[in-house]
Coordinates of C-alpha atoms in Angstrom, one line a residue:
Chain A
X250 CA 0.0 0.0 0.0
X251 CA 2.9 2.3 0.9
X252 CA 4.6 1.5 -2.3
X253 CA 1.5 2.1 -4.3
X254 CA 1.2 5.5 -2.6
X255 CA 4.8 6.4 -3.6
X256 CA 4.2 5.3 -7.2
X257 CA 1.2 7.6 -7.2
X258 CA 3.3 10.5 -6.0
X259 CA 5.9 10.0 -8.7
X260 CA 3.6 9.4 -11.6
X261 CA 2.2 12.3 -13.6
X262 CA -1.3 13.3 -13.1
X263 CA -2.7 11.9 -16.4
X264 CA -2.1 8.2 -15.4
X265 CA -3.6 8.1 -12.0
X266 CA -7.2 7.0 -12.0
X267 CA -9.6 9.3 -10.1
X268 CA -10.7 8.0 -6.7
X269 CA -14.0 6.2 -6.8
X270 CA -17.2 8.1 -6.0
X271 CA -18.4 7.2 -2.5
X272 CA -21.4 4.9 -2.5
X273 CA -24.4 7.0 -1.8
X274 CA -25.5 5.1 1.3
X275 CA -22.1 5.7 2.8
X276 CA -22.4 9.5 2.6
X277 CA -21.5 11.2 5.9
X278 CA -24.5 10.9 8.1
X279 CA -24.9 14.6 8.6
X280 CA -25.2 15.1 4.8
X281 CA -27.8 12.4 4.5
X282 CA -29.7 14.0 7.3
X283 CA -29.4 17.5 5.8
X284 CA -30.7 16.2 2.4
X285 CA -33.5 14.1 3.7
X286 CA -34.7 16.8 6.1
X287 CA -35.3 19.1 3.1
X288 CA -37.9 16.6 1.8
X289 CA -40.3 17.5 4.6
X290 CA -42.1 15.3 7.2
X291 CA -44.6 14.0 4.8
X292 CA -42.2 12.7 2.2
X293 CA -39.8 11.3 4.8
X294 CA -42.5 9.2 6.4
X295 CA -44.3 8.2 3.3
X296 CA -41.3 7.3 1.1
X297 CA -37.7 8.4 1.9
X298 CA -37.4 6.3 5.0
X299 CA -38.4 3.2 3.1
X300 CA -35.5 3.4 0.6
X301 CA -32.9 1.5 2.7
X302 CA -32.1 0.7 6.4
X303 CA -29.5 3.5 6.5
X304 CA -32.1 6.1 5.5
X305 CA -34.6 4.4 7.9
X306 CA -32.3 4.9 10.8
X307 CA -31.5 8.5 9.8
X308 CA -35.2 9.2 9.5
X309 CA -35.8 8.1 13.1
X310 CA -33.1 10.3 14.6
X311 CA -34.7 12.8 16.9
X312 CA -32.4 15.5 15.4
X313 CA -34.3 15.1 12.1
X314 CA -37.4 16.3 13.8
X315 CA -36.5 19.4 15.7
X316 CA -38.1 21.5 13.0
X317 CA -41.4 20.3 11.4
X318 CA -43.3 22.0 8.7
X319 CA -46.5 20.4 7.5
X320 CA -48.7 22.0 4.9
X321 CA -51.8 20.7 3.2
X322 CA -52.0 22.3 -0.2
X323 CA -52.3 22.3 -3.9
X324 CA -51.5 19.2 -5.8
X325 CA -50.6 17.3 -2.7
X326 CA -53.8 18.0 -0.9
X327 CA -54.6 15.1 1.5
X328 CA -57.4 14.2 3.9
X329 CA -56.7 16.2 7.1
X330 CA -56.5 13.0 9.2
X331 CA -53.5 11.9 7.1
X332 CA -51.7 15.1 7.9
X333 CA -52.8 14.7 11.5
X334 CA -51.2 11.3 11.7
X335 CA -47.9 12.4 10.1
X336 CA -47.8 15.3 12.5
X337 CA -48.1 12.9 15.5
X338 CA -45.4 10.6 14.0
X339 CA -43.1 13.6 13.7
X340 CA -43.8 14.7 17.3
X341 CA -43.2 11.2 18.6
X342 CA -39.9 10.9 16.7
X343 CA -38.6 14.2 18.0
X344 CA -38.6 12.6 21.5
X345 CA -39.3 15.9 23.1
X346 CA -36.7 17.8 21.1
X347 CA -39.2 19.7 18.9
X348 CA -38.1 23.3 18.6
X349 CA -40.2 24.7 15.8
X350 CA -43.4 23.5 14.2
X351 CA -45.7 24.9 11.5
X352 CA -49.1 23.3 10.7
X353 CA -50.9 24.7 7.7
X354 CA -54.4 24.0 6.6
X355 CA -55.2 21.1 9.0
X356 CA -55.2 20.4 12.7
X357 CA -57.4 20.5 15.7
X358 CA -57.3 21.3 19.4
X359 CA -56.7 17.6 20.0
X360 CA -53.6 17.7 17.9
X361 CA -52.3 20.9 19.5
X362 CA -52.6 19.1 22.8
X363 CA -50.8 16.1 21.5
X364 CA -47.9 18.4 20.5
X365 CA -48.1 20.3 23.8
X366 CA -47.9 17.2 26.0
X367 CA -44.7 16.0 24.2
X368 CA -42.8 19.2 23.3
X369 CA -41.8 21.2 26.3
X370 CA -38.8 22.6 24.4
X371 CA -40.9 24.2 21.7
X372 CA -39.7 27.7 20.8
X373 CA -41.8 28.5 17.7
X374 CA -45.4 27.6 16.9
X375 CA -47.1 28.5 13.7
X376 CA -50.7 27.6 12.9
X377 CA -52.5 28.4 9.7
X378 CA -56.2 27.7 9.0
X379 CA -56.6 25.2 11.8
X380 CA -60.2 24.6 10.9
X381 CA -60.5 28.3 11.8
X382 CA -60.8 27.4 15.4
X383 CA -58.5 26.8 18.3
X384 CA -60.8 28.4 20.9
X385 CA -59.8 27.3 24.4
X386 CA -57.3 24.8 23.0
X387 CA -54.4 27.2 23.1
X388 CA -55.1 28.2 26.6
X389 CA -54.7 24.6 27.7
X390 CA -51.6 23.9 25.5
X391 CA -49.7 27.0 26.5
X392 CA -49.0 25.5 30.0
X393 CA -46.7 23.0 28.2
X394 CA -44.7 25.6 26.3
X395 CA -42.7 27.4 28.9
X396 CA -39.9 28.3 26.4
X397 CA -42.1 29.5 23.6
X398 CA -40.6 32.6 21.9
X399 CA -42.7 33.0 18.8
X400 CA -46.4 32.3 18.2
X401 CA -48.0 32.9 14.8
X402 CA -51.7 32.3 14.3
X403 CA -53.3 32.8 10.9
X404 CA -57.0 32.5 10.1
X405 CA -57.6 30.5 13.2
X406 CA -60.0 31.6 15.8
X407 CA -58.7 32.1 19.3
X408 CA -60.1 34.2 22.2
X409 CA -58.8 36.6 24.8
X410 CA -58.6 33.7 27.2
X411 CA -56.2 31.9 24.9
X412 CA -54.1 35.0 24.6
X413 CA -54.0 35.6 28.4
X414 CA -52.9 32.0 29.0
X415 CA -50.1 32.3 26.5
X416 CA -49.0 35.5 28.1
X417 CA -49.1 33.9 31.6
X418 CA -47.4 30.6 30.7
X419 CA -45.0 31.7 28.0
X420 CA -42.9 34.4 29.7
X421 CA -40.2 34.3 26.9
X422 CA -42.7 35.2 24.1
X423 CA -41.3 38.0 22.0
X424 CA -43.1 37.7 18.7
X425 CA -46.8 37.2 18.3
X426 CA -48.9 37.2 15.1
X427 CA -52.6 37.1 15.0
X428 CA -54.2 37.4 11.6
X429 CA -57.9 37.2 12.2
X430 CA -60.2 35.1 10.0
X431 CA -62.5 37.0 7.7
X432 CA -65.5 35.9 9.7
X433 CA -64.1 37.0 13.1
X434 CA -65.7 40.4 13.2
X435 CA -69.0 38.6 12.5
X436 CA -68.6 36.3 15.4
X437 CA -67.3 38.7 18.1
X438 CA -69.9 41.4 19.0
X439 CA -68.6 45.0 18.7
X440 CA -68.4 45.3 22.5
X441 CA -65.6 42.7 22.4
X442 CA -63.7 44.2 19.5
X443 CA -60.8 45.2 21.8
X444 CA -60.7 42.1 24.0
X445 CA -57.8 40.5 22.2
X446 CA -55.8 43.7 22.2
X447 CA -56.5 44.3 25.9
X448 CA -55.5 40.7 26.6
X449 CA -52.1 41.2 24.8
X450 CA -51.6 44.5 26.6
X451 CA -52.3 42.9 30.0
X452 CA -50.4 39.6 29.6
X453 CA -47.5 40.1 27.2
X454 CA -45.5 43.0 28.6
X455 CA -42.2 41.7 27.1
X456 CA -43.5 41.4 23.5
X457 CA -41.1 42.9 20.9
X458 CA -42.9 42.1 17.7
X459 CA -46.7 42.1 17.2
X460 CA -48.5 41.6 13.9
X461 CA -52.2 42.1 14.4
X462 CA -53.7 41.8 11.0
X463 CA -57.3 42.3 10.1
X464 CA -58.2 42.7 13.7
X465 CA -61.3 44.6 14.8
X466 CA -59.5 46.6 17.5
X467 CA -60.1 50.3 17.9
X468 CA -57.9 53.1 19.2
X469 CA -58.7 52.1 22.7
X470 CA -57.1 48.7 22.1
X471 CA -54.1 50.3 20.3
X472 CA -53.5 52.6 23.3
X473 CA -53.7 49.7 25.7
X474 CA -51.1 47.8 23.6
X475 CA -48.8 50.9 23.5
X476 CA -49.2 51.2 27.3
X477 CA -48.8 47.5 28.1
X478 CA -46.1 46.4 25.7
X479 CA -43.3 49.0 26.3
X480 CA -40.6 46.9 24.6
X481 CA -42.5 46.7 21.3
X482 CA -40.2 47.3 18.3
X483 CA -42.5 46.4 15.4
X484 CA -46.3 46.6 15.1
X485 CA -48.2 45.5 12.0
X486 CA -51.8 46.8 12.0
X487 CA -52.5 46.2 8.3
X488 CA -56.2 45.7 7.5
X489 CA -57.2 46.8 11.0
X490 CA -59.8 49.2 9.6
X491 CA -61.3 50.3 12.9
X492 CA -58.1 52.0 14.0
X493 CA -57.7 55.6 13.2
X494 CA -54.0 56.4 13.5
X495 CA -54.5 60.2 13.1
X496 CA -54.9 60.7 16.8
X497 CA -52.3 58.2 18.0
X498 CA -49.9 58.2 15.0
X499 CA -47.3 60.4 16.7
X500 CA -47.2 58.2 19.7
X501 CA -46.9 55.1 17.6
X502 CA -44.1 56.7 15.5
X503 CA -42.2 57.6 18.7
X504 CA -42.6 54.2 20.3
X505 CA -42.5 51.8 17.4
X506 CA -39.4 51.5 15.1
X507 CA -41.2 49.4 12.5
X508 CA -44.8 50.4 12.1
X509 CA -47.2 49.2 9.4
X510 CA -50.4 51.2 9.2
X511 CA -53.9 49.8 8.6
X512 CA -54.0 51.1 5.0
X513 CA -50.5 49.9 4.1
X514 CA -50.1 47.5 1.2
X515 CA -50.1 43.8 1.9
X516 CA -48.4 43.0 -1.3
X517 CA -45.3 41.7 0.4
X518 CA -47.3 39.7 2.9
X519 CA -47.5 35.9 2.5
X520 CA -51.3 35.9 2.8
X521 CA -51.9 38.9 0.6
X522 CA -54.6 37.3 -1.4
X523 CA -56.4 36.0 1.7
X524 CA -56.6 39.4 3.2
X525 CA -57.9 40.8 -0.1
X526 CA -61.0 38.5 0.3
X527 CA -62.0 40.5 3.3
X528 CA -65.2 42.4 2.8
X529 CA -64.7 46.2 2.6
X530 CA -65.6 48.3 5.6
X531 CA -68.8 49.4 3.9
X532 CA -70.0 45.9 3.6
X533 CA -68.9 45.3 7.2
X534 CA -71.5 47.8 8.4
X535 CA -74.2 45.8 6.7
X536 CA -73.4 42.4 8.0
X537 CA -71.4 43.0 11.1
X538 CA -74.1 42.1 13.6
X539 CA -75.8 39.4 11.5
X540 CA -74.4 36.5 13.4
X541 CA -76.6 33.9 11.8
X542 CA -75.3 34.9 8.4
X543 CA -71.8 34.9 9.7
X544 CA -72.0 31.3 10.8
X545 CA -73.1 29.9 7.5
X546 CA -70.9 32.0 5.2
X547 CA -70.8 29.6 2.3
X548 CA -68.4 27.4 4.2
X549 CA -69.2 23.8 5.1
X550 CA -66.7 23.6 7.9
X551 CA -68.2 23.1 11.3
X552 CA -67.9 25.9 13.9
X553 CA -68.7 23.6 16.7
X554 CA -67.8 25.6 19.7
X555 CA -69.9 27.1 22.3
X556 CA -70.7 30.6 21.3
X557 CA -72.1 31.5 24.7
X558 CA -68.6 31.3 26.1
X559 CA -67.3 34.0 23.9
Chain B
X362 CA -9.1 38.4 8.8
X363 CA -6.5 41.3 8.9
X364 CA -3.3 40.2 7.1
X365 CA 0.1 41.6 7.7
X366 CA 1.0 41.4 4.0
X367 CA -0.7 44.1 1.9
X368 CA -0.6 44.5 -1.8
X369 CA 1.0 41.3 -2.9
X370 CA -1.4 38.4 -3.5
X371 CA -0.5 35.1 -1.8
X372 CA -0.6 32.1 -4.0
X373 CA -1.7 28.6 -2.9
X374 CA -1.5 25.2 -4.6
X375 CA -4.3 22.6 -4.2
X376 CA -3.6 19.1 -5.1
X377 CA -6.5 16.9 -6.2
X378 CA -6.9 13.2 -5.6
X379 CA -5.3 12.4 -9.0
X380 CA -2.4 14.6 -8.3
X381 CA -3.4 17.4 -10.5
X382 CA -2.3 20.7 -9.2
X383 CA -4.4 23.9 -9.1
X384 CA -2.7 27.2 -8.4
X385 CA -4.9 29.9 -7.1
X386 CA -5.0 33.0 -5.0
X387 CA -5.1 32.3 -1.3
X388 CA -8.0 34.7 -0.8
X389 CA -10.2 32.5 -2.8
X390 CA -9.9 29.4 -0.6
X391 CA -10.7 31.4 2.5
X392 CA -14.4 30.7 1.7
X393 CA -13.6 27.1 2.9
X394 CA -13.5 27.0 6.7
X395 CA -11.2 23.9 6.5
X396 CA -8.6 25.5 4.2
X397 CA -8.8 28.9 5.9
X398 CA -7.8 27.2 9.2
X399 CA -5.0 25.4 7.5
X400 CA -3.7 28.5 5.8
X401 CA -4.0 30.7 8.9
X402 CA -2.6 28.3 11.4
X403 CA 0.1 26.3 9.5
X404 CA 1.0 28.9 6.8
X405 CA 1.2 26.2 4.2
X406 CA 1.5 27.0 0.5
X407 CA 0.4 23.6 -0.9
X408 CA -2.5 21.5 0.4
X409 CA -3.1 17.9 -0.7
X410 CA -6.7 16.9 -1.0
X411 CA -6.4 13.2 -1.9
X412 CA -10.1 12.4 -1.3
X413 CA -11.3 14.9 -3.9
X414 CA -11.3 14.2 -7.6
X415 CA -9.6 16.8 -9.8
X416 CA -12.8 17.0 -11.8
X417 CA -14.7 17.9 -8.6
X418 CA -12.0 20.4 -7.6
X419 CA -12.3 22.2 -10.9
X420 CA -16.0 22.7 -10.3
X421 CA -15.5 23.9 -6.8
X422 CA -12.7 26.3 -7.7
X423 CA -15.0 27.6 -10.5
X424 CA -17.6 28.3 -7.8
X425 CA -15.2 30.0 -5.5
X426 CA -14.1 32.4 -8.3
X427 CA -17.7 33.2 -9.2
X428 CA -18.7 33.6 -5.6
X429 CA -15.8 36.0 -5.0
X430 CA -17.0 38.2 -7.8
X431 CA -20.6 38.3 -6.5
X432 CA -21.9 41.9 -6.1
X433 CA -25.4 43.2 -5.7
X434 CA -25.5 44.0 -9.4
X435 CA -24.7 40.5 -10.7
X436 CA -26.9 38.6 -8.3
X437 CA -29.2 37.3 -11.0
X438 CA -26.2 36.1 -13.1
X439 CA -24.8 34.3 -10.0
X440 CA -28.2 32.6 -9.4
X441 CA -28.2 31.3 -13.0
X442 CA -24.6 30.1 -12.5
X443 CA -25.6 28.3 -9.3
X444 CA -28.5 26.6 -11.2
X445 CA -26.1 25.4 -13.9
X446 CA -23.5 24.4 -11.4
X447 CA -25.7 21.7 -9.9
X448 CA -27.1 20.7 -13.3
X449 CA -24.7 17.7 -13.6
X450 CA -25.2 13.9 -13.4
X451 CA -26.1 12.7 -9.9
X452 CA -22.8 11.0 -9.2
X453 CA -20.9 14.2 -9.9
X454 CA -23.3 16.2 -7.7
X455 CA -22.8 13.8 -4.8
X456 CA -19.0 14.0 -5.3
X457 CA -19.3 17.8 -5.1
X458 CA -21.5 17.6 -2.1
X459 CA -19.2 15.4 -0.2
X460 CA -16.2 17.5 -1.1
X461 CA -17.9 20.7 -0.1
X462 CA -18.9 19.2 3.2
X463 CA -15.3 18.2 3.8
X464 CA -14.0 21.6 2.8
X465 CA -16.7 23.3 4.9
X466 CA -18.0 25.8 2.3
X467 CA -21.2 26.3 4.1
X468 CA -23.3 28.3 1.6
X469 CA -22.5 26.0 -1.2
X470 CA -23.1 22.9 1.0
X471 CA -26.6 24.1 1.6
X472 CA -27.2 24.7 -2.0
X473 CA -25.9 21.2 -3.0
X474 CA -28.0 19.4 -0.4
X475 CA -31.1 21.2 -1.7
X476 CA -30.1 20.1 -5.2
X477 CA -29.8 16.5 -4.2
X478 CA -33.1 16.7 -2.3
X479 CA -34.8 18.1 -5.4
X480 CA -33.8 15.0 -7.2
X481 CA -35.5 12.8 -4.6
X482 CA -38.6 14.9 -4.3
X483 CA -41.9 13.4 -5.5
X484 CA -40.3 10.1 -6.6
X485 CA -41.3 6.6 -5.6
X486 CA -39.2 4.5 -3.3
X487 CA -38.3 2.3 -6.2
X488 CA -37.3 5.2 -8.4
X489 CA -35.1 6.7 -5.8
X490 CA -33.3 3.3 -5.3
X491 CA -32.8 3.1 -9.0
X492 CA -31.4 6.6 -9.4
X493 CA -29.1 6.4 -6.4
X494 CA -28.2 2.8 -7.1
X495 CA -29.3 1.7 -3.6
X496 CA -30.2 -1.9 -2.9
X497 CA -33.1 -2.5 -0.6
X498 CA -31.9 -4.3 2.5
X499 CA -35.3 -4.6 4.2
X500 CA -37.0 -7.9 4.9
X501 CA -40.5 -8.5 3.4
X502 CA -41.8 -8.3 7.0
X503 CA -40.2 -4.9 7.5
X504 CA -41.7 -3.7 4.2
X505 CA -45.2 -4.7 5.3
X506 CA -44.6 -2.9 8.6
X507 CA -44.1 0.4 6.7
X508 CA -47.4 -0.1 4.8
X509 CA -49.1 -0.6 8.2
X510 CA -47.7 2.7 9.5
X511 CA -48.8 4.7 6.5
X512 CA -51.2 2.6 4.5
X513 CA -52.4 5.7 2.6
X514 CA -48.9 6.8 1.6
X515 CA -48.5 8.3 -1.8
X516 CA -46.2 5.9 -3.7
X517 CA -44.7 8.5 -5.9
X518 CA -44.4 8.6 -9.6
X519 CA -43.2 5.1 -10.4
X520 CA -42.1 5.9 -13.9
X521 CA -40.1 9.0 -13.0
X522 CA -36.5 8.0 -12.9
X523 CA -35.0 11.1 -14.3
X524 CA -32.0 12.3 -12.4

């Protein structure tokens, strides 16, 4: 072997055969992991892990499951219970090491609880269109997320009680997004339009980033937030058409480094088209109090929670 | 990063696995964490890289040069270069990925891993085995276990074996 090496050294470059390519399954484990992780939870569970035993082992490593992003969309649309199952498999495999999870277009309170009971390390939770309803579920789950730093809720109904629980049990929370559903202002009576804002002001004093899109808060709610969240650096109030910044603008400008106003464009926003579907404020006035209409707005999903509690 | 020598450009030789030598400016290889440490700590002027094919090294040096020229104004051009860079046969892409991992060129490693992942995406288990020349080492019992875990699993496009 040594002689061979010497010969190689002496010979000119053209004669030496190139070293063989490494067999694919013998790639360094960290590379295999990096590559397979990019396929996403769904494809890992449904196919990649079944290619060979090396991949199978890699796909069961908890380190593969510290970040989980599951989305039900487009060509790959599946029955929600399939996504639900994959999500539970992902949570199981993380063995409590889950740091960041995003669930998009599926989910239930039951599933959020499943995550909560097994993921005390969670730092980042993002929920999009969770059947438009997590009412009460977030309040219960929050107790299990003591390290949560970011919470992003889109088109999923939660209440002031959920917000207060998050504030109470997640003291490290620094970034919160709440993009209301288009039906929310039909469900909450006008007397409660500031409840969510007041709950934030009361329970999240250390918040640095707040995106409060399409919310029905008024200037009263805004003032409470400015009073309660003194560390706030960014505030996104786009599509909050009940806020009139004329009065409070100066104060907002002084306190908030990065301010997006109610009328600002949502073009750069990931759910731009969703927020476009929102009825204009004129239409709002007509249907705002028509709760019966609101509950059957051409959507077959079930709104199966107890309205009296709201 | 501050260097005591100014003006004069330092030259470094990289020696590929088939003994081919590549002479390039030292500043270029600083994008590799591995080489950067070698150059800074040991002050070497020639670095043997016996595990990396010359063909692979040519590609990587090409990338390092392009990346060093990257400015806000030629971003688009660079993106196109990157796309072309990974548009090679799978075996070559894997060679590059392994070498880049060894050399610790972090930005490029991420890009290569994504390129490999893109070749696996949406393919059936069988197709992936074929493309990557992997033999299944599961027992029939194990195979049937998988089907139990995810009976509704999408089996992928069985005919798609493009790589």
